[in-house]
Amino acid sequence: MSAYEDAFILSMGLLAGKSLLLHLAMARARVGSKTPALPEDGRPFPLKGLLQTVLLSDLKFGTHPDTVTRLAGLERNATENEPFFAMAAFAYGTVAGATSAAAPALVLAYTASRYAHVLFYVGVRAQPYRALSFVAGLGIALFMAGSVVVAKVSSAGK
């Protein structure tokens, strides 16, 4: 397995894990803040007490309604960006510049930027760092996608 493939697989695992943890944090924040996603979520149901216990929703940390809003924004942002990065990175690894020494670093830098984005969106809540972490990841994804297009257009003319 190449260094690029190793970096790509690690990145996909880290991004998937981050998204799954965000979903869990969102469920915890909604239950703890009593901010249901849908009307039926606010009504009692047989396993609600168990769900509250498992999610530790009685602990106030991370259950403020503002946290629900921020986590919803993060979930939306992740679903609007990370799948497209995965496609661009896969294609980049297949046709563009995955043989360069910098290619694995690009994949890992994207992943680091997405983790930093979470930190600055929910944790530290600091601009311009949140914007910079987003733009860094977006720039890497655009570079990879553009490299794929250039490589394919160049090879089509030969």
PDB file of C-alpha atoms in Angstrom:
ATOM      1  CA  MET A   1       0.000   0.000   0.000  1.00  0.00           C
ATOM      2  CA  SER A   2       1.364   3.437  -0.910  1.00  0.00           C
ATOM      3  CA  ALA A   3       1.875   6.303   1.522  1.00  0.00           C
ATOM      4  CA  TYR A   4      -1.002   8.112  -0.198  1.00  0.00           C
ATOM      5  CA  GLU A   5      -3.362   5.173   0.229  1.00  0.00           C
ATOM      6  CA  ASP A   6      -2.391   4.903   3.901  1.00  0.00           C
ATOM      7  CA  ALA A   7      -3.028   8.625   4.417  1.00  0.00           C
ATOM      8  CA  PHE A   8      -6.331   8.465   2.513  1.00  0.00           C
ATOM      9  CA  ILE A   9      -7.620   5.503   4.523  1.00  0.00           C
ATOM     10  CA  LEU A  10      -6.549   7.087   7.811  1.00  0.00           C
ATOM     11  CA  SER A  11      -8.204  10.357   6.800  1.00  0.00           C
ATOM     12  CA  MET A  12     -11.474   8.652   5.877  1.00  0.00           C
ATOM     13  CA  GLY A  13     -11.512   6.822   9.214  1.00  0.00           C
ATOM     14  CA  LEU A  14     -10.812  10.015  11.156  1.00  0.00           C
ATOM     15  CA  LEU A  15     -13.442  12.010   9.268  1.00  0.00           C
ATOM     16  CA  ALA A  16     -16.046   9.254   9.651  1.00  0.00           C
ATOM     17  CA  GLY A  17     -15.296   8.993  13.365  1.00  0.00           C
ATOM     18  CA  LYS A  18     -15.593  12.771  13.740  1.00  0.00           C
ATOM     19  CA  SER A  19     -18.974  12.793  12.006  1.00  0.00           C
ATOM     20  CA  LEU A  20     -20.278   9.943  14.136  1.00  0.00           C
ATOM     21  CA  LEU A  21     -19.130  11.687  17.323  1.00  0.00           C
ATOM     22  CA  LEU A  22     -20.807  14.896  16.145  1.00  0.00           C
ATOM     23  CA  HIS A  23     -24.083  12.993  15.684  1.00  0.00           C
ATOM     24  CA  LEU A  24     -23.773  11.583  19.188  1.00  0.00           C
ATOM     25  CA  ALA A  25     -22.955  15.028  20.613  1.00  0.00           C
ATOM     26  CA  MET A  26     -25.977  16.451  18.786  1.00  0.00           C
ATOM     27  CA  ALA A  27     -28.289  13.813  20.253  1.00  0.00           C
ATOM     28  CA  ARG A  28     -26.865  14.501  23.715  1.00  0.00           C
ATOM     29  CA  ALA A  29     -27.223  18.274  23.306  1.00  0.00           C
ATOM     30  CA  ARG A  30     -30.811  17.974  22.056  1.00  0.00           C
ATOM     31  CA  VAL A  31     -31.866  15.665  24.885  1.00  0.00           C
ATOM     32  CA  GLY A  32     -30.014  17.653  27.546  1.00  0.00           C
ATOM     33  CA  SER A  33     -31.292  21.053  26.400  1.00  0.00           C
ATOM     34  CA  LYS A  34     -34.791  19.715  25.802  1.00  0.00           C
ATOM     35  CA  THR A  35     -34.587  20.968  22.211  1.00  0.00           C
ATOM     36  CA  PRO A  36     -36.303  18.222  20.217  1.00  0.00           C
ATOM     37  CA  ALA A  37     -35.596  17.893  16.515  1.00  0.00           C
ATOM     38  CA  LEU A  38     -39.205  16.883  15.889  1.00  0.00           C
ATOM     39  CA  PRO A  39     -42.387  17.303  17.967  1.00  0.00           C
ATOM     40  CA  GLU A  40     -42.589  13.606  18.828  1.00  0.00           C
ATOM     41  CA  ASP A  41     -39.074  13.729  20.294  1.00  0.00           C
ATOM     42  CA  GLY A  42     -40.309  15.982  23.111  1.00  0.00           C
ATOM     43  CA  ARG A  43     -42.980  13.554  24.270  1.00  0.00           C
ATOM     44  CA  PRO A  44     -42.276  10.734  26.733  1.00  0.00           C
ATOM     45  CA  PHE A  45     -41.512   7.324  25.268  1.00  0.00           C
ATOM     46  CA  PRO A  46     -40.570   4.018  26.924  1.00  0.00           C
ATOM     47  CA  LEU A  47     -36.784   4.229  26.518  1.00  0.00           C
ATOM     48  CA  LYS A  48     -36.383   7.981  27.042  1.00  0.00           C
ATOM     49  CA  GLY A  49     -34.938   7.597  30.553  1.00  0.00           C
ATOM     50  CA  LEU A  50     -32.410   5.050  29.317  1.00  0.00           C
ATOM     51  CA  LEU A  51     -31.451   7.340  26.433  1.00  0.00           C
ATOM     52  CA  GLN A  52     -30.947  10.269  28.816  1.00  0.00           C
ATOM     53  CA  THR A  53     -28.758   8.110  31.063  1.00  0.00           C
ATOM     54  CA  VAL A  54     -26.647   6.697  28.223  1.00  0.00           C
ATOM     55  CA  LEU A  55     -26.110  10.171  26.752  1.00  0.00           C
ATOM     56  CA  LEU A  56     -25.271  11.642  30.182  1.00  0.00           C
ATOM     57  CA  SER A  57     -27.687  14.416  29.263  1.00  0.00           C
ATOM     58  CA  ASP A  58     -28.178  15.476  32.890  1.00  0.00           C
ATOM     59  CA  LEU A  59     -24.630  16.877  32.879  1.00  0.00           C
ATOM     60  CA  LYS A  60     -24.992  20.483  31.801  1.00  0.00           C
ATOM     61  CA  PHE A  61     -21.729  20.682  29.819  1.00  0.00           C
ATOM     62  CA  GLY A  62     -22.541  20.677  26.104  1.00  0.00           C
ATOM     63  CA  THR A  63     -26.313  20.792  26.471  1.00  0.00           C
ATOM     64  CA  HIS A  64     -27.017  24.523  26.017  1.00  0.00           C
ATOM     65  CA  PRO A  65     -29.425  25.379  23.159  1.00  0.00           C
ATOM     66  CA  ASP A  66     -26.584  27.361  21.507  1.00  0.00           C
ATOM     67  CA  THR A  67     -24.596  24.123  21.383  1.00  0.00           C
ATOM     68  CA  VAL A  68     -27.467  22.483  19.483  1.00  0.00           C
ATOM     69  CA  THR A  69     -27.322  25.289  16.914  1.00  0.00           C
ATOM     70  CA  ARG A  70     -23.544  25.036  16.594  1.00  0.00           C
ATOM     71  CA  LEU A  71     -23.572  21.240  16.282  1.00  0.00           C
ATOM     72  CA  ALA A  72     -26.311  21.439  13.647  1.00  0.00           C
ATOM     73  CA  GLY A  73     -24.123  23.864  11.710  1.00  0.00           C
ATOM     74  CA  LEU A  74     -21.138  21.549  12.020  1.00  0.00           C
ATOM     75  CA  GLU A  75     -23.133  18.522  10.876  1.00  0.00           C
ATOM     76  CA  ARG A  76     -24.440  20.448   7.879  1.00  0.00           C
ATOM     77  CA  ASN A  77     -20.981  21.796   7.050  1.00  0.00           C
ATOM     78  CA  ALA A  78     -19.444  18.322   7.248  1.00  0.00           C
ATOM     79  CA  THR A  79     -22.062  16.795   4.951  1.00  0.00           C
ATOM     80  CA  GLU A  80     -21.661  19.683   2.504  1.00  0.00           C
ATOM     81  CA  ASN A  81     -17.863  19.384   2.305  1.00  0.00           C
ATOM     82  CA  GLU A  82     -16.323  16.098   3.402  1.00  0.00           C
ATOM     83  CA  PRO A  83     -17.961  13.744   0.863  1.00  0.00           C
ATOM     84  CA  PHE A  84     -16.730  15.988  -1.960  1.00  0.00           C
ATOM     85  CA  PHE A  85     -13.239  15.983  -0.499  1.00  0.00           C
ATOM     86  CA  ALA A  86     -13.394  12.172  -0.344  1.00  0.00           C
ATOM     87  CA  MET A  87     -14.322  12.027  -4.031  1.00  0.00           C
ATOM     88  CA  ALA A  88     -11.647  14.555  -5.017  1.00  0.00           C
ATOM     89  CA  ALA A  89      -8.979  12.826  -2.906  1.00  0.00           C
ATOM     90  CA  PHE A  90      -9.861   9.407  -4.326  1.00  0.00           C
ATOM     91  CA  ALA A  91      -9.694  10.719  -7.886  1.00  0.00           C
ATOM     92  CA  TYR A  92      -6.486  12.630  -7.094  1.00  0.00           C
ATOM     93  CA  GLY A  93      -4.930   9.433  -5.814  1.00  0.00           C
ATOM     94  CA  THR A  94      -5.977   7.631  -8.971  1.00  0.00           C
ATOM     95  CA  VAL A  95      -5.080  10.054 -11.752  1.00  0.00           C
ATOM     96  CA  ALA A  96      -3.307  13.178 -10.583  1.00  0.00           C
ATOM     97  CA  GLY A  97      -0.426  13.677  -8.191  1.00  0.00           C
ATOM     98  CA  ALA A  98      -0.580  10.948  -5.587  1.00  0.00           C
ATOM     99  CA  THR A  99       2.984   9.920  -6.348  1.00  0.00           C
ATOM    100  CA  SER A 100       4.366  13.225  -5.069  1.00  0.00           C
ATOM    101  CA  ALA A 101       5.798  13.289  -1.569  1.00  0.00           C
ATOM    102  CA  ALA A 102       3.373  16.079  -0.630  1.00  0.00           C
ATOM    103  CA  ALA A 103       0.211  14.166  -1.571  1.00  0.00           C
ATOM    104  CA  PRO A 104      -0.204  12.233   1.718  1.00  0.00           C
ATOM    105  CA  ALA A 105       0.466  15.459   3.625  1.00  0.00           C
ATOM    106  CA  LEU A 106      -2.341  17.181   1.691  1.00  0.00           C
ATOM    107  CA  VAL A 107      -4.844  14.532   2.754  1.00  0.00           C
ATOM    108  CA  LEU A 108      -3.755  14.703   6.378  1.00  0.00           C
ATOM    109  CA  ALA A 109      -3.712  18.519   6.315  1.00  0.00           C
ATOM    110  CA  TYR A 110      -7.323  18.495   5.113  1.00  0.00           C
ATOM    111  CA  THR A 111      -8.274  16.186   7.968  1.00  0.00           C
ATOM    112  CA  ALA A 112      -6.458  18.374  10.477  1.00  0.00           C
ATOM    113  CA  SER A 113      -8.246  21.443   9.119  1.00  0.00           C
ATOM    114  CA  ARG A 114     -11.620  19.756   9.620  1.00  0.00           C
ATOM    115  CA  TYR A 115     -10.771  18.862  13.227  1.00  0.00           C
ATOM    116  CA  ALA A 116      -9.573  22.440  13.803  1.00  0.00           C
ATOM    117  CA  HIS A 117     -12.858  23.677  12.333  1.00  0.00           C
ATOM    118  CA  VAL A 118     -14.759  21.677  14.967  1.00  0.00           C
ATOM    119  CA  LEU A 119     -12.542  23.060  17.721  1.00  0.00           C
ATOM    120  CA  PHE A 120     -13.077  26.665  16.635  1.00  0.00           C
ATOM    121  CA  TYR A 121     -16.809  26.182  15.951  1.00  0.00           C
ATOM    122  CA  VAL A 122     -17.843  24.513  19.199  1.00  0.00           C
ATOM    123  CA  GLY A 123     -14.927  24.703  21.618  1.00  0.00           C
ATOM    124  CA  VAL A 124     -12.828  27.842  21.432  1.00  0.00           C
ATOM    125  CA  ARG A 125     -15.353  29.743  19.250  1.00  0.00           C
ATOM    126  CA  ALA A 126     -12.784  32.003  17.693  1.00  0.00           C
ATOM    127  CA  GLN A 127     -12.709  33.906  14.450  1.00  0.00           C
ATOM    128  CA  PRO A 128     -10.726  34.221  12.221  1.00  0.00           C
ATOM    129  CA  TYR A 129      -9.452  30.745  13.121  1.00  0.00           C
ATOM    130  CA  ARG A 130     -12.722  29.004  12.313  1.00  0.00           C
ATOM    131  CA  ALA A 131     -12.786  30.660   8.890  1.00  0.00           C
ATOM    132  CA  LEU A 132      -9.100  29.932   8.278  1.00  0.00           C
ATOM    133  CA  SER A 133      -9.519  26.249   9.132  1.00  0.00           C
ATOM    134  CA  PHE A 134     -12.505  26.039   6.777  1.00  0.00           C
ATOM    135  CA  VAL A 135     -10.722  27.858   3.940  1.00  0.00           C
ATOM    136  CA  ALA A 136      -7.602  25.702   4.344  1.00  0.00           C
ATOM    137  CA  GLY A 137      -9.639  22.522   3.917  1.00  0.00           C
ATOM    138  CA  LEU A 138     -11.647  23.971   1.057  1.00  0.00           C
ATOM    139  CA  GLY A 139      -8.452  25.078  -0.682  1.00  0.00           C
ATOM    140  CA  ILE A 140      -6.957  21.598  -0.429  1.00  0.00           C
ATOM    141  CA  ALA A 141     -10.135  19.988  -1.781  1.00  0.00           C
ATOM    142  CA  LEU A 142     -10.307  22.483  -4.664  1.00  0.00           C
ATOM    143  CA  PHE A 143      -6.624  21.931  -5.472  1.00  0.00           C
ATOM    144  CA  MET A 144      -7.154  18.160  -5.624  1.00  0.00           C
ATOM    145  CA  ALA A 145     -10.314  18.433  -7.729  1.00  0.00           C
ATOM    146  CA  GLY A 146      -8.649  20.924 -10.066  1.00  0.00           C
ATOM    147  CA  SER A 147      -5.580  18.702 -10.406  1.00  0.00           C
ATOM    148  CA  VAL A 148      -7.801  15.798 -11.426  1.00  0.00           C
ATOM    149  CA  VAL A 149      -9.562  17.880 -14.078  1.00  0.00           C
ATOM    150  CA  VAL A 150      -6.255  19.219 -15.448  1.00  0.00           C
ATOM    151  CA  ALA A 151      -4.748  15.713 -15.536  1.00  0.00           C
ATOM    152  CA  LYS A 152      -7.743  14.271 -17.377  1.00  0.00           C
ATOM    153  CA  VAL A 153      -8.015  17.148 -19.856  1.00  0.00           C
ATOM    154  CA  SER A 154      -4.265  16.944 -20.533  1.00  0.00           C
ATOM    155  CA  SER A 155      -4.379  13.189 -21.085  1.00  0.00           C
ATOM    156  CA  ALA A 156      -7.440  13.461 -23.339  1.00  0.00           C
ATOM    157  CA  GLY A 157      -5.513  15.665 -25.740  1.00  0.00           C
ATOM    158  CA  LYS A 158      -2.745  13.096 -26.201  1.00  0.00           C
TER     159      LYS A 158
END
